Structure formats: structure tokens, C-alpha cells
PDB file of C-alpha atoms in Angstrom:
ATOM      1  CA  MET A  24     -62.399 -21.126  45.681  1.00  0.00           C
ATOM      2  CA  TYR A  25     -60.115 -18.192  46.399  1.00  0.00           C
ATOM      3  CA  HIS A  26     -57.030 -20.420  46.255  1.00  0.00           C
ATOM      4  CA  VAL A  27     -58.241 -22.058  43.054  1.00  0.00           C
ATOM      5  CA  ARG A  28     -58.632 -18.640  41.388  1.00  0.00           C
ATOM      6  CA  GLN A  29     -55.103 -17.695  42.501  1.00  0.00           C
ATOM      7  CA  ILE A  30     -53.706 -20.898  41.005  1.00  0.00           C
ATOM      8  CA  ILE A  31     -55.567 -20.266  37.719  1.00  0.00           C
ATOM      9  CA  HIS A  32     -54.247 -16.683  37.561  1.00  0.00           C
ATOM     10  CA  VAL A  33     -50.695 -17.919  38.095  1.00  0.00           C
ATOM     11  CA  ILE A  34     -51.074 -20.568  35.371  1.00  0.00           C
ATOM     12  CA  VAL A  35     -52.502 -18.006  32.903  1.00  0.00           C
ATOM     13  CA  PHE A  36     -49.680 -15.566  33.697  1.00  0.00           C
ATOM     14  CA  LEU A  37     -47.065 -18.262  33.126  1.00  0.00           C
ATOM     15  CA  ILE A  38     -48.654 -19.221  29.798  1.00  0.00           C
ATOM     16  CA  ILE A  39     -48.625 -15.568  28.643  1.00  0.00           C
ATOM     17  CA  VAL A  40     -44.995 -15.102  29.684  1.00  0.00           C
ATOM     18  CA  THR A  41     -43.982 -18.339  27.938  1.00  0.00           C
ATOM     19  CA  ILE A  42     -45.727 -17.352  24.685  1.00  0.00           C
ATOM     20  CA  SER A  43     -44.190 -13.861  24.821  1.00  0.00           C
ATOM     21  CA  PHE A  44     -40.691 -15.242  25.438  1.00  0.00           C
ATOM     22  CA  ASN A  45     -40.937 -17.734  22.592  1.00  0.00           C
ATOM     23  CA  THR A  46     -42.172 -15.049  20.190  1.00  0.00           C
ATOM     24  CA  THR A  47     -39.416 -12.586  21.116  1.00  0.00           C
ATOM     25  CA  TYR A  48     -36.416 -14.796  21.706  1.00  0.00           C
ATOM     26  CA  ASN A  49     -37.050 -18.117  20.018  1.00  0.00           C
ATOM     27  CA  PRO A  50     -34.142 -18.483  17.552  1.00  0.00           C
ATOM     28  CA  PHE A  51     -36.436 -20.375  15.206  1.00  0.00           C
ATOM     29  CA  SER A  52     -39.157 -17.717  15.044  1.00  0.00           C
ATOM     30  CA  MET A  53     -39.643 -16.003  11.663  1.00  0.00           C
ATOM     31  CA  GLU A  54     -37.958 -12.753  12.708  1.00  0.00           C
ATOM     32  CA  SER A  55     -34.830 -14.316  14.185  1.00  0.00           C
ATOM     33  CA  SER A  56     -34.462 -17.127  11.644  1.00  0.00           C
ATOM     34  CA  THR A  57     -33.028 -14.667   9.107  1.00  0.00           C
ATOM     35  CA  THR A  58     -30.321 -13.604  11.548  1.00  0.00           C
ATOM     36  CA  PHE A  59     -29.643 -17.230  12.387  1.00  0.00           C
ATOM     37  CA  MET A  60     -29.222 -18.110   8.706  1.00  0.00           C
ATOM     38  CA  GLN A  61     -26.831 -15.206   8.224  1.00  0.00           C
ATOM     39  CA  THR A  62     -24.521 -16.372  11.014  1.00  0.00           C
ATOM     40  CA  ALA A  63     -24.884 -20.144  10.702  1.00  0.00           C
ATOM     41  CA  LYS A  64     -23.263 -22.160   7.922  1.00  0.00           C
ATOM     42  CA  PRO A  65     -26.008 -22.793   5.351  1.00  0.00           C
ATOM     43  CA  ASN A  66     -26.413 -26.438   4.455  1.00  0.00           C
ATOM     44  CA  ASN A  67     -27.469 -26.044   0.852  1.00  0.00           C
ATOM     45  CA  ALA A  68     -26.197 -26.718  -2.663  1.00  0.00           C
ATOM     46  CA  LEU A  69     -25.031 -23.160  -3.397  1.00  0.00           C
ATOM     47  CA  TYR A  70     -22.941 -22.852  -0.242  1.00  0.00           C
ATOM     48  CA  LYS A  71     -21.369 -26.240  -0.905  1.00  0.00           C
ATOM     49  CA  GLU A  72     -20.669 -25.244  -4.512  1.00  0.00           C
ATOM     50  CA  ILE A  73     -18.816 -22.112  -3.359  1.00  0.00           C
ATOM     51  CA  GLU A  74     -16.785 -24.205  -0.909  1.00  0.00           C
ATOM     52  CA  LYS A  75     -15.962 -26.650  -3.694  1.00  0.00           C
ATOM     53  CA  GLN A  76     -14.941 -23.965  -6.207  1.00  0.00           C
ATOM     54  CA  ALA A  77     -13.034 -21.719  -3.758  1.00  0.00           C
ATOM     55  CA  LYS A  78      -9.647 -23.416  -4.031  1.00  0.00           C
ATOM     56  CA  ALA A  79      -9.458 -22.763  -7.768  1.00  0.00           C
ATOM     57  CA  TYR A  80      -9.636 -18.993  -7.154  1.00  0.00           C
ATOM     58  CA  GLU A  81      -7.246 -18.743  -4.227  1.00  0.00           C
ATOM     59  CA  GLU A  82      -3.609 -17.620  -4.407  1.00  0.00           C
ATOM     60  CA  GLU A  83      -0.828 -18.307  -1.945  1.00  0.00           C
ATOM     61  CA  PRO A  84       0.962 -15.273  -0.453  1.00  0.00           C
ATOM     62  CA  ILE A  85       4.459 -14.534  -1.773  1.00  0.00           C
ATOM     63  CA  ASP A  86       7.188 -13.963   0.804  1.00  0.00           C
ATOM     64  CA  PRO A  87       9.675 -11.129   0.164  1.00  0.00           C
ATOM     65  CA  TYR A  88      13.042 -12.337  -1.092  1.00  0.00           C
ATOM     66  CA  ILE A  89      16.526 -11.252  -2.190  1.00  0.00           C
ATOM     67  CA  ASP A  90      16.845 -11.379  -5.974  1.00  0.00           C
ATOM     68  CA  ASP A  91      20.279 -11.778  -7.562  1.00  0.00           C
ATOM     69  CA  VAL A  92      19.682  -8.759  -9.812  1.00  0.00           C
ATOM     70  CA  TRP A  93      16.886  -6.722  -8.200  1.00  0.00           C
ATOM     71  CA  LYS A  94      17.997  -7.333  -4.611  1.00  0.00           C
ATOM     72  CA  LYS A  95      15.363  -6.923  -1.857  1.00  0.00           C
ATOM     73  CA  THR A  96      12.001  -7.677  -3.456  1.00  0.00           C
ATOM     74  CA  PRO A  97       8.705  -7.094  -1.587  1.00  0.00           C
ATOM     75  CA  GLY A  98       6.230  -9.885  -0.999  1.00  0.00           C
ATOM     76  CA  ARG A  99       2.573  -9.958  -1.966  1.00  0.00           C
ATOM     77  CA  ASN A 100      -0.567 -10.921  -0.062  1.00  0.00           C
ATOM     78  CA  GLY A 101      -2.357 -14.069  -1.074  1.00  0.00           C
ATOM     79  CA  LEU A 102      -6.085 -14.382  -1.701  1.00  0.00           C
ATOM     80  CA  GLU A 103      -8.589 -16.597   0.068  1.00  0.00           C
ATOM     81  CA  VAL A 104     -12.284 -16.820  -0.786  1.00  0.00           C
ATOM     82  CA  ASP A 105     -14.594 -15.683   2.007  1.00  0.00           C
ATOM     83  CA  VAL A 106     -17.209 -18.388   1.525  1.00  0.00           C
ATOM     84  CA  THR A 107     -19.844 -16.919   3.834  1.00  0.00           C
ATOM     85  CA  LYS A 108     -19.720 -13.409   2.315  1.00  0.00           C
ATOM     86  CA  SER A 109     -19.617 -14.864  -1.189  1.00  0.00           C
ATOM     87  CA  TYR A 110     -22.722 -16.893  -0.387  1.00  0.00           C
ATOM     88  CA  GLU A 111     -24.526 -13.766   0.840  1.00  0.00           C
ATOM     89  CA  ARG A 112     -23.764 -12.024  -2.483  1.00  0.00           C
ATOM     90  CA  MET A 113     -24.906 -14.994  -4.573  1.00  0.00           C
ATOM     91  CA  ARG A 114     -27.918 -16.039  -2.508  1.00  0.00           C
ATOM     92  CA  GLU A 115     -30.379 -13.789  -4.325  1.00  0.00           C
ATOM     93  CA  LYS A 116     -29.166 -14.979  -7.728  1.00  0.00           C
ATOM     94  CA  GLY A 117     -29.306 -18.562  -6.511  1.00  0.00           C
ATOM     95  CA  GLU A 118     -26.344 -19.865  -8.486  1.00  0.00           C
ATOM     96  CA  PHE A 119     -22.550 -19.757  -8.464  1.00  0.00           C
ATOM     97  CA  ASP A 120     -21.025 -16.677 -10.109  1.00  0.00           C
ATOM     98  CA  ASP A 121     -17.274 -16.124  -9.812  1.00  0.00           C
ATOM     99  CA  ALA A 122     -17.779 -12.386 -10.431  1.00  0.00           C
ATOM    100  CA  LEU A 123     -19.538 -12.228  -7.052  1.00  0.00           C
ATOM    101  CA  LEU A 124     -16.798 -13.957  -5.069  1.00  0.00           C
ATOM    102  CA  VAL A 125     -15.538 -12.042  -2.026  1.00  0.00           C
ATOM    103  CA  TYR A 126     -11.865 -12.374  -1.127  1.00  0.00           C
ATOM    104  CA  LYS A 127      -9.775 -11.710   1.940  1.00  0.00           C
ATOM    105  CA  GLN A 128      -6.054 -11.041   1.737  1.00  0.00           C
ATOM    106  CA  ILE A 129      -3.611 -13.355   3.494  1.00  0.00           C
ATOM    107  CA  ALA A 130      -0.311 -11.809   4.575  1.00  0.00           C
ATOM    108  CA  PRO A 131       3.045 -13.499   3.857  1.00  0.00           C
ATOM    109  CA  LYS A 132       4.731 -15.238   6.764  1.00  0.00           C
ATOM    110  CA  VAL A 133       7.857 -13.095   6.262  1.00  0.00           C
ATOM    111  CA  SER A 134       7.937  -9.280   6.158  1.00  0.00           C
ATOM    112  CA  LEU A 135      10.302  -7.034   4.211  1.00  0.00           C
ATOM    113  CA  GLU A 136      11.886  -5.931   7.494  1.00  0.00           C
ATOM    114  CA  ASP A 137      12.841  -9.546   8.249  1.00  0.00           C
ATOM    115  CA  LEU A 138      15.244  -9.639   5.283  1.00  0.00           C
ATOM    116  CA  PRO A 139      18.919  -8.685   5.618  1.00  0.00           C
ATOM    117  CA  SER A 140      20.254  -5.299   4.528  1.00  0.00           C
ATOM    118  CA  SER A 141      19.853  -4.890   0.757  1.00  0.00           C
ATOM    119  CA  PRO A 142      18.707  -2.127  -1.618  1.00  0.00           C
ATOM    120  CA  ILE A 143      15.209  -2.018  -3.092  1.00  0.00           C
ATOM    121  CA  TYR A 144      14.869  -1.378  -6.813  1.00  0.00           C
ATOM    122  CA  ARG A 145      11.215  -2.235  -7.405  1.00  0.00           C
ATOM    123  CA  GLY A 146       7.918  -3.392  -5.996  1.00  0.00           C
ATOM    124  CA  ASN A 147       6.709  -6.965  -6.306  1.00  0.00           C
ATOM    125  CA  PRO A 148       6.857  -7.885 -10.032  1.00  0.00           C
ATOM    126  CA  GLU A 149       3.208  -8.960  -9.934  1.00  0.00           C
ATOM    127  CA  LYS A 150       1.921  -5.725  -8.390  1.00  0.00           C
ATOM    128  CA  GLU A 151       0.203  -3.458 -10.917  1.00  0.00           C
ATOM    129  CA  MET A 152       1.557  -0.294  -9.345  1.00  0.00           C
ATOM    130  CA  VAL A 153       4.467   2.053 -10.051  1.00  0.00           C
ATOM    131  CA  SER A 154       6.026   4.835  -8.005  1.00  0.00           C
ATOM    132  CA  LEU A 155       7.371   8.282  -8.899  1.00  0.00           C
ATOM    133  CA  LEU A 156      10.673   8.983  -7.146  1.00  0.00           C
ATOM    134  CA  ILE A 157      11.563  12.688  -7.223  1.00  0.00           C
ATOM    135  CA  ASN A 158      15.116  13.410  -6.090  1.00  0.00           C
ATOM    136  CA  VAL A 159      15.513  17.008  -4.929  1.00  0.00           C
ATOM    137  CA  SER A 160      18.971  18.523  -4.423  1.00  0.00           C
ATOM    138  CA  TRP A 161      18.923  21.612  -6.657  1.00  0.00           C
ATOM    139  CA  GLY A 162      16.401  23.971  -8.167  1.00  0.00           C
ATOM    140  CA  THR A 163      13.235  25.422  -6.690  1.00  0.00           C
ATOM    141  CA  GLU A 164      11.297  27.019  -9.537  1.00  0.00           C
ATOM    142  CA  TYR A 165       9.526  23.862 -10.743  1.00  0.00           C
ATOM    143  CA  VAL A 166       8.609  22.308  -7.395  1.00  0.00           C
ATOM    144  CA  PRO A 167       5.303  24.234  -6.944  1.00  0.00           C
ATOM    145  CA  GLN A 168       4.228  23.385 -10.508  1.00  0.00           C
ATOM    146  CA  ILE A 169       5.023  19.695 -10.028  1.00  0.00           C
ATOM    147  CA  LEU A 170       3.103  19.677  -6.740  1.00  0.00           C
ATOM    148  CA  ALA A 171       0.129  21.356  -8.416  1.00  0.00           C
ATOM    149  CA  ILE A 172       0.025  18.658 -11.113  1.00  0.00           C
ATOM    150  CA  LEU A 173       0.271  15.856  -8.567  1.00  0.00           C
ATOM    151  CA  LYS A 174      -2.532  17.418  -6.544  1.00  0.00           C
ATOM    152  CA  ASP A 175      -4.725  17.851  -9.618  1.00  0.00           C
ATOM    153  CA  LYS A 176      -4.138  14.210 -10.599  1.00  0.00           C
ATOM    154  CA  ASN A 177      -4.587  12.997  -7.003  1.00  0.00           C
ATOM    155  CA  ILE A 178      -1.211  11.248  -7.096  1.00  0.00           C
ATOM    156  CA  LYS A 179       1.188  10.798  -4.194  1.00  0.00           C
ATOM    157  CA  ALA A 180       4.915  10.633  -4.973  1.00  0.00           C
ATOM    158  CA  THR A 181       8.063  10.035  -2.952  1.00  0.00           C
ATOM    159  CA  PHE A 182      10.372  13.051  -2.635  1.00  0.00           C
ATOM    160  CA  PHE A 183      13.963  12.271  -1.648  1.00  0.00           C
ATOM    161  CA  ILE A 184      15.260  15.578  -0.299  1.00  0.00           C
ATOM    162  CA  GLU A 185      18.852  16.650   0.260  1.00  0.00           C
ATOM    163  CA  GLY A 186      19.536  18.001   3.759  1.00  0.00           C
ATOM    164  CA  LYS A 187      21.284  21.169   2.599  1.00  0.00           C
ATOM    165  CA  TRP A 188      18.481  21.945   0.122  1.00  0.00           C
ATOM    166  CA  ALA A 189      15.903  21.372   2.861  1.00  0.00           C
ATOM    167  CA  LYS A 190      17.610  23.882   5.173  1.00  0.00           C
ATOM    168  CA  GLU A 191      17.504  26.496   2.429  1.00  0.00           C
ATOM    169  CA  ASN A 192      13.934  25.751   1.300  1.00  0.00           C
ATOM    170  CA  VAL A 193      11.951  25.029   4.437  1.00  0.00           C
ATOM    171  CA  ASP A 194       8.689  26.353   2.975  1.00  0.00           C
ATOM    172  CA  LEU A 195       8.913  24.031  -0.026  1.00  0.00           C
ATOM    173  CA  VAL A 196       9.598  21.038   2.221  1.00  0.00           C
ATOM    174  CA  LYS A 197       6.522  21.956   4.263  1.00  0.00           C
ATOM    175  CA  MET A 198       4.510  22.285   1.068  1.00  0.00           C
ATOM    176  CA  ILE A 199       5.536  18.773   0.031  1.00  0.00           C
ATOM    177  CA  LYS A 200       4.679  17.436   3.490  1.00  0.00           C
ATOM    178  CA  ASN A 201       1.326  19.257   3.653  1.00  0.00           C
ATOM    179  CA  GLN A 202       0.243  17.585   0.430  1.00  0.00           C
ATOM    180  CA  ASN A 203       0.916  14.202   2.070  1.00  0.00           C
ATOM    181  CA  HIS A 204       3.711  13.051  -0.204  1.00  0.00           C
ATOM    182  CA  LEU A 205       6.229  10.622   1.251  1.00  0.00           C
ATOM    183  CA  ILE A 206       9.508  12.316   2.164  1.00  0.00           C
ATOM    184  CA  GLY A 207      12.799  10.433   2.012  1.00  0.00           C
ATOM    185  CA  ASN A 208      16.460  11.211   2.662  1.00  0.00           C
ATOM    186  CA  HIS A 209      18.873  12.132  -0.187  1.00  0.00           C
ATOM    187  CA  ALA A 210      22.008  12.670   1.970  1.00  0.00           C
ATOM    188  CA  TYR A 211      23.195  16.081   3.152  1.00  0.00           C
ATOM    189  CA  ASN A 212      25.198  17.582   0.287  1.00  0.00           C
ATOM    190  CA  HIS A 213      24.955  15.093  -2.599  1.00  0.00           C
ATOM    191  CA  PRO A 214      28.249  13.254  -2.073  1.00  0.00           C
ATOM    192  CA  ASN A 215      29.406  10.081  -3.785  1.00  0.00           C
ATOM    193  CA  MET A 216      28.345   7.871  -0.885  1.00  0.00           C
ATOM    194  CA  ALA A 217      30.427   4.897  -2.019  1.00  0.00           C
ATOM    195  CA  ASN A 218      33.618   6.941  -1.563  1.00  0.00           C
ATOM    196  CA  LEU A 219      32.927   7.945   2.037  1.00  0.00           C
ATOM    197  CA  THR A 220      34.037   6.342   5.269  1.00  0.00           C
ATOM    198  CA  THR A 221      31.381   4.493   7.246  1.00  0.00           C
ATOM    199  CA  GLN A 222      31.259   7.328   9.771  1.00  0.00           C
ATOM    200  CA  GLN A 223      30.776   9.903   7.004  1.00  0.00           C
ATOM    201  CA  MET A 224      27.983   7.778   5.499  1.00  0.00           C
ATOM    202  CA  VAL A 225      26.184   7.681   8.831  1.00  0.00           C
ATOM    203  CA  GLU A 226      26.619  11.435   9.316  1.00  0.00           C
ATOM    204  CA  GLN A 227      25.270  12.262   5.827  1.00  0.00           C
ATOM    205  CA  ILE A 228      22.138  10.272   6.560  1.00  0.00           C
ATOM    206  CA  SER A 229      21.584  11.201  10.201  1.00  0.00           C
ATOM    207  CA  GLN A 230      22.200  14.923   9.671  1.00  0.00           C
ATOM    208  CA  THR A 231      19.604  15.004   6.902  1.00  0.00           C
ATOM    209  CA  ASN A 232      17.143  13.008   8.992  1.00  0.00           C
ATOM    210  CA  ASP A 233      17.502  15.541  11.817  1.00  0.00           C
ATOM    211  CA  ILE A 234      16.825  18.451   9.441  1.00  0.00           C
ATOM    212  CA  LEU A 235      13.805  16.804   7.817  1.00  0.00           C
ATOM    213  CA  LYS A 236      12.345  15.761  11.162  1.00  0.00           C
ATOM    214  CA  ALA A 237      12.732  19.327  12.478  1.00  0.00           C
ATOM    215  CA  ILE A 238      10.728  20.597   9.483  1.00  0.00           C
ATOM    216  CA  THR A 239       8.122  17.852   9.084  1.00  0.00           C
ATOM    217  CA  GLY A 240       7.987  16.186  12.497  1.00  0.00           C
ATOM    218  CA  ILE A 241       8.701  12.806  10.879  1.00  0.00           C
ATOM    219  CA  THR A 242      11.983  10.888  10.645  1.00  0.00           C
ATOM    220  CA  PRO A 243      12.377   9.502   7.106  1.00  0.00           C
ATOM    221  CA  ALA A 244      12.469   5.729   6.678  1.00  0.00           C
ATOM    222  CA  TRP A 245      13.716   5.784   3.068  1.00  0.00           C
ATOM    223  CA  PHE A 246      17.143   6.677   1.708  1.00  0.00           C
ATOM    224  CA  ALA A 247      18.097   7.345  -1.918  1.00  0.00           C
ATOM    225  CA  PRO A 248      21.867   7.579  -2.446  1.00  0.00           C
ATOM    226  CA  PRO A 249      22.822  10.543  -4.681  1.00  0.00           C
ATOM    227  CA  SER A 250      23.420   9.521  -8.305  1.00  0.00           C
ATOM    228  CA  GLY A 251      22.603   5.947  -7.285  1.00  0.00           C
ATOM    229  CA  SER A 252      26.157   5.481  -5.997  1.00  0.00           C
ATOM    230  CA  TYR A 253      26.262   2.885  -3.235  1.00  0.00           C
ATOM    231  CA  ASN A 254      27.996  -0.181  -1.886  1.00  0.00           C
ATOM    232  CA  GLN A 255      27.043  -2.572   0.887  1.00  0.00           C
ATOM    233  CA  TYR A 256      28.518  -0.226   3.501  1.00  0.00           C
ATOM    234  CA  VAL A 257      26.130   2.511   2.365  1.00  0.00           C
ATOM    235  CA  VAL A 258      23.152   0.167   2.577  1.00  0.00           C
ATOM    236  CA  ASP A 259      24.278  -1.013   6.008  1.00  0.00           C
ATOM    237  CA  ALA A 260      24.687   2.597   7.208  1.00  0.00           C
ATOM    238  CA  ALA A 261      21.080   3.328   6.238  1.00  0.00           C
ATOM    239  CA  HIS A 262      19.890   0.016   7.668  1.00  0.00           C
ATOM    240  CA  SER A 263      21.557   0.832  10.994  1.00  0.00           C
ATOM    241  CA  GLN A 264      19.227   3.842  11.164  1.00  0.00           C
ATOM    242  CA  LYS A 265      16.194   1.674  10.374  1.00  0.00           C
ATOM    243  CA  MET A 266      16.009   2.888   6.782  1.00  0.00           C
ATOM    244  CA  GLU A 267      15.597   1.140   3.451  1.00  0.00           C
ATOM    245  CA  THR A 268      17.893   2.109   0.559  1.00  0.00           C
ATOM    246  CA  VAL A 269      15.966   2.859  -2.631  1.00  0.00           C
ATOM    247  CA  LEU A 270      17.165   2.868  -6.240  1.00  0.00           C
ATOM    248  CA  TRP A 271      15.145   2.836  -9.480  1.00  0.00           C
ATOM    249  CA  THR A 272      14.285   0.743 -12.544  1.00  0.00           C
ATOM    250  CA  VAL A 273      13.129   3.476 -14.968  1.00  0.00           C
ATOM    251  CA  ASP A 274      15.058   6.720 -15.509  1.00  0.00           C
ATOM    252  CA  THR A 275      13.438   9.731 -17.179  1.00  0.00           C
ATOM    253  CA  ILE A 276      16.893  11.328 -17.620  1.00  0.00           C
ATOM    254  CA  ASP A 277      14.970  14.588 -17.257  1.00  0.00           C
ATOM    255  CA  TRP A 278      18.132  16.474 -16.247  1.00  0.00           C
ATOM    256  CA  LYS A 279      19.211  16.326 -19.917  1.00  0.00           C
ATOM    257  CA  ASN A 280      16.098  18.366 -20.750  1.00  0.00           C
ATOM    258  CA  PRO A 281      14.477  15.966 -23.233  1.00  0.00           C
ATOM    259  CA  THR A 282      11.291  16.823 -25.063  1.00  0.00           C
ATOM    260  CA  VAL A 283       8.076  15.589 -23.469  1.00  0.00           C
ATOM    261  CA  SER A 284       7.573  12.936 -26.152  1.00  0.00           C
ATOM    262  CA  VAL A 285      11.133  11.622 -25.800  1.00  0.00           C
ATOM    263  CA  MET A 286      10.805  11.406 -22.011  1.00  0.00           C
ATOM    264  CA  ILE A 287       7.438   9.646 -22.121  1.00  0.00           C
ATOM    265  CA  ASN A 288       8.580   7.181 -24.794  1.00  0.00           C
ATOM    266  CA  ARG A 289      11.644   6.441 -22.680  1.00  0.00           C
ATOM    267  CA  VAL A 290       9.454   5.639 -19.669  1.00  0.00           C
ATOM    268  CA  ASN A 291       6.880   3.649 -21.634  1.00  0.00           C
ATOM    269  CA  SER A 292       9.569   1.474 -23.214  1.00  0.00           C
ATOM    270  CA  LYS A 293      10.752   0.323 -19.788  1.00  0.00           C
ATOM    271  CA  LEU A 294       7.554   0.439 -17.742  1.00  0.00           C
ATOM    272  CA  HIS A 295       6.712  -2.737 -15.824  1.00  0.00           C
ATOM    273  CA  PRO A 296       4.745  -3.867 -12.738  1.00  0.00           C
ATOM    274  CA  GLY A 297       6.444  -2.549  -9.601  1.00  0.00           C
ATOM    275  CA  ALA A 298       8.489   0.061 -11.531  1.00  0.00           C
ATOM    276  CA  THR A 299      10.210   2.940  -9.772  1.00  0.00           C
ATOM    277  CA  ILE A 300      10.479   6.015 -12.020  1.00  0.00           C
ATOM    278  CA  LEU A 301      13.306   8.437 -11.284  1.00  0.00           C
ATOM    279  CA  MET A 302      12.636  12.155 -11.774  1.00  0.00           C
ATOM    280  CA  HIS A 303      13.892  15.564 -10.658  1.00  0.00           C
ATOM    281  CA  PRO A 304      12.250  19.008 -10.351  1.00  0.00           C
ATOM    282  CA  THR A 305      13.265  20.013 -13.889  1.00  0.00           C
ATOM    283  CA  ALA A 306      11.606  21.906 -16.731  1.00  0.00           C
ATOM    284  CA  ALA A 307      11.128  18.631 -18.622  1.00  0.00           C
ATOM    285  CA  THR A 308       9.318  16.977 -15.708  1.00  0.00           C
ATOM    286  CA  ALA A 309       7.160  20.048 -15.075  1.00  0.00           C
ATOM    287  CA  ALA A 310       6.165  20.098 -18.759  1.00  0.00           C
ATOM    288  CA  GLY A 311       5.554  16.368 -19.163  1.00  0.00           C
ATOM    289  CA  LEU A 312       4.363  15.100 -15.776  1.00  0.00           C
ATOM    290  CA  ASP A 313       0.660  15.509 -16.551  1.00  0.00           C
ATOM    291  CA  GLU A 314       0.926  13.497 -19.773  1.00  0.00           C
ATOM    292  CA  LEU A 315       3.265  10.955 -18.186  1.00  0.00           C
ATOM    293  CA  ILE A 316       0.782  10.196 -15.399  1.00  0.00           C
ATOM    294  CA  ASP A 317      -2.025   9.737 -17.929  1.00  0.00           C
ATOM    295  CA  SER A 318       0.165   7.408 -19.981  1.00  0.00           C
ATOM    296  CA  VAL A 319       0.983   5.259 -16.955  1.00  0.00           C
ATOM    297  CA  LYS A 320      -2.680   5.069 -15.956  1.00  0.00           C
ATOM    298  CA  ASP A 321      -3.713   4.171 -19.504  1.00  0.00           C
ATOM    299  CA  LYS A 322      -1.523   1.094 -19.234  1.00  0.00           C
ATOM    300  CA  GLY A 323      -3.511  -0.060 -16.212  1.00  0.00           C
ATOM    301  CA  TYR A 324      -1.079   0.878 -13.464  1.00  0.00           C
ATOM    302  CA  LYS A 325      -1.859   2.609 -10.188  1.00  0.00           C
ATOM    303  CA  LEU A 326       0.616   5.162  -8.865  1.00  0.00           C
ATOM    304  CA  GLY A 327       1.630   5.210  -5.217  1.00  0.00           C
ATOM    305  CA  THR A 328       4.392   6.175  -2.835  1.00  0.00           C
ATOM    306  CA  MET A 329       7.375   3.936  -2.158  1.00  0.00           C
ATOM    307  CA  GLU A 330       5.692   2.864   1.044  1.00  0.00           C
ATOM    308  CA  GLN A 331       2.589   1.782  -0.861  1.00  0.00           C
ATOM    309  CA  LEU A 332       4.625   0.117  -3.600  1.00  0.00           C
ATOM    310  CA  VAL A 333       6.526  -2.202  -1.267  1.00  0.00           C
ATOM    311  CA  SER A 334       3.480  -3.003   0.857  1.00  0.00           C
ATOM    312  CA  PRO A 335       2.257  -6.614   0.383  1.00  0.00           C
ATOM    313  CA  GLU A 336      -1.260  -5.221  -0.144  1.00  0.00           C
ATOM    314  CA  ARG A 337      -2.575  -6.146  -3.559  1.00  0.00           C
TER     315      ARG A 337
END
């Protein structure tokens, strides 16, 4: 009898353990079935409908390329529908709704760095973003005011700073850096770069890089030739130092001291997706920057640094 009772106790214990295990770990129990459905591919009409419709909403990535006119042109990420996440968003509604589609970005196969040496004038022509390029080689009085406006508007610009100016205005360079604007190279003493020897080109760029790195701790990756004067040797000199040469598509001509309305109308008449807007720390820019930013935003454009503009991110 004693052995019989032991056997019964063992059988009862095994039954209890089995029931407990099935309740806790059975993937088909009520508690775990929800998790299972979230990770498994649902076999229902809605999921299949999303799979069927997905292709119509997807876009192929665009590789960067060299344009005959606009030279090195950034690429753009493609879009692919995330079917599983889209299903999760639509499941409660129970029917297909393209407003609830979830996308993931697909990077181009080629990067901007893979292209040969060539200047950059603009962002991708389908990117709804523009960039403010502020070339700094003279003047100090309007820089703090311009920085204050940019900070108030939560806008980041790209400041191309001359090496000589930087040496004489270290505090202003630090102020620009501390507000997280992108800092580029504008040569050492504003020469006509196209008239220099290759060695002089390299020295103008490298000397300025050394000065800016000493002040900010960062070596610039962007070069804006003074007055936009360049040739292929200039671009190659910058490229040899792992830098991109940047020009512009929209000029405020703020150095001629236009009225605010004239300057803004000039920009608006030429504004386009991927635009680069050239400015300087002048009285005209200080007076009109606030309104100019609002005008650009009203047209549906985001504003970002040169780095953000040429990124393939949508």
C-alpha cells in the first residue's frame, strides 16, 4: 500500500506540473496568443490586402548623380511599406486605410561620397528642404543678432567662415559652434581661388581647417570658395582633404543692402526644393531673416544645414 500511495503522489505531482506548464508557457493559451499573433504573419483578409496594395505606395531610392548643370546631386531614400506595422495600425479599424500605412526608408545603393570630385549646388530636387548658407569673411556687429533669430526660430544654418576672420573673432566662432550650427571653410583670406596654384589652394583650405579645428574641435567637411570662384583644381584640392565644395542656387545679394521686401521677393522668386540660399552677416540679413524664414516655411519647406540637405533622408 505504501508503494501504491507513492506512485499516486508522483502521478498527481506530474499532472499538476503539466497543467501549470501548459497554462504558463503554452503558446496557444489566451495570454500568449496575443503575443504570438503580433509576431506571426496574420493569415487574414486585411493583412493580405495590405500586402497587395503595398507596391502602389512604394518608391525606389534615387542614387546620387552628376548633373550637367547642377553637378553633384544628392540621392534620396526610397520608401517601402512595413506590412506588419501597417497591419497593427489598421487592425482595430478592420479595413485598409492608406493614411495608416507605415513606411521604412530604403537607402540608395550609391552614396554621395562614391561620386567623383564635383561641386554641390543643391539638395535632391525632390527634397522639400532648403539650406541657409552664411558666408562670413567681414563684419561682426550683426552675427549675434542673426544667431539670436536662428535660435528663436529653432533653425540650424551652415556658416562658412574665413580663417583670418576666425582668428580675429574666436568668441563669435565659439558662439556659432555652441548653438550647433554647421561650420564650413571659406578659405583663409578670401582669395580668388581659381587664380591660385594648386599648392596655394591646398594651403588656403588646410590653414583655415587648422584654425577652425583649434577653436571648435572639429575639422570642417564643407568648403565654400570665396565669391563662388572655382575651377576643377579648386574642387580637387578640397576633395583631397575629404571636403565637399559648396555653391548656391539662390542669392539674397544682401551685400548690396536691399530692403527686406526686395530681398524676400528675390528669394521667393527662385526658391525650389533643395535650394541653397546665400547670405552674409549684413544689416539686410539681420533685418529680414525672421521674415525670410517664415516665408520659406509658409511655402512648405523645412530648413536644415548643408549636411542635412544632402542627406538621402526624406
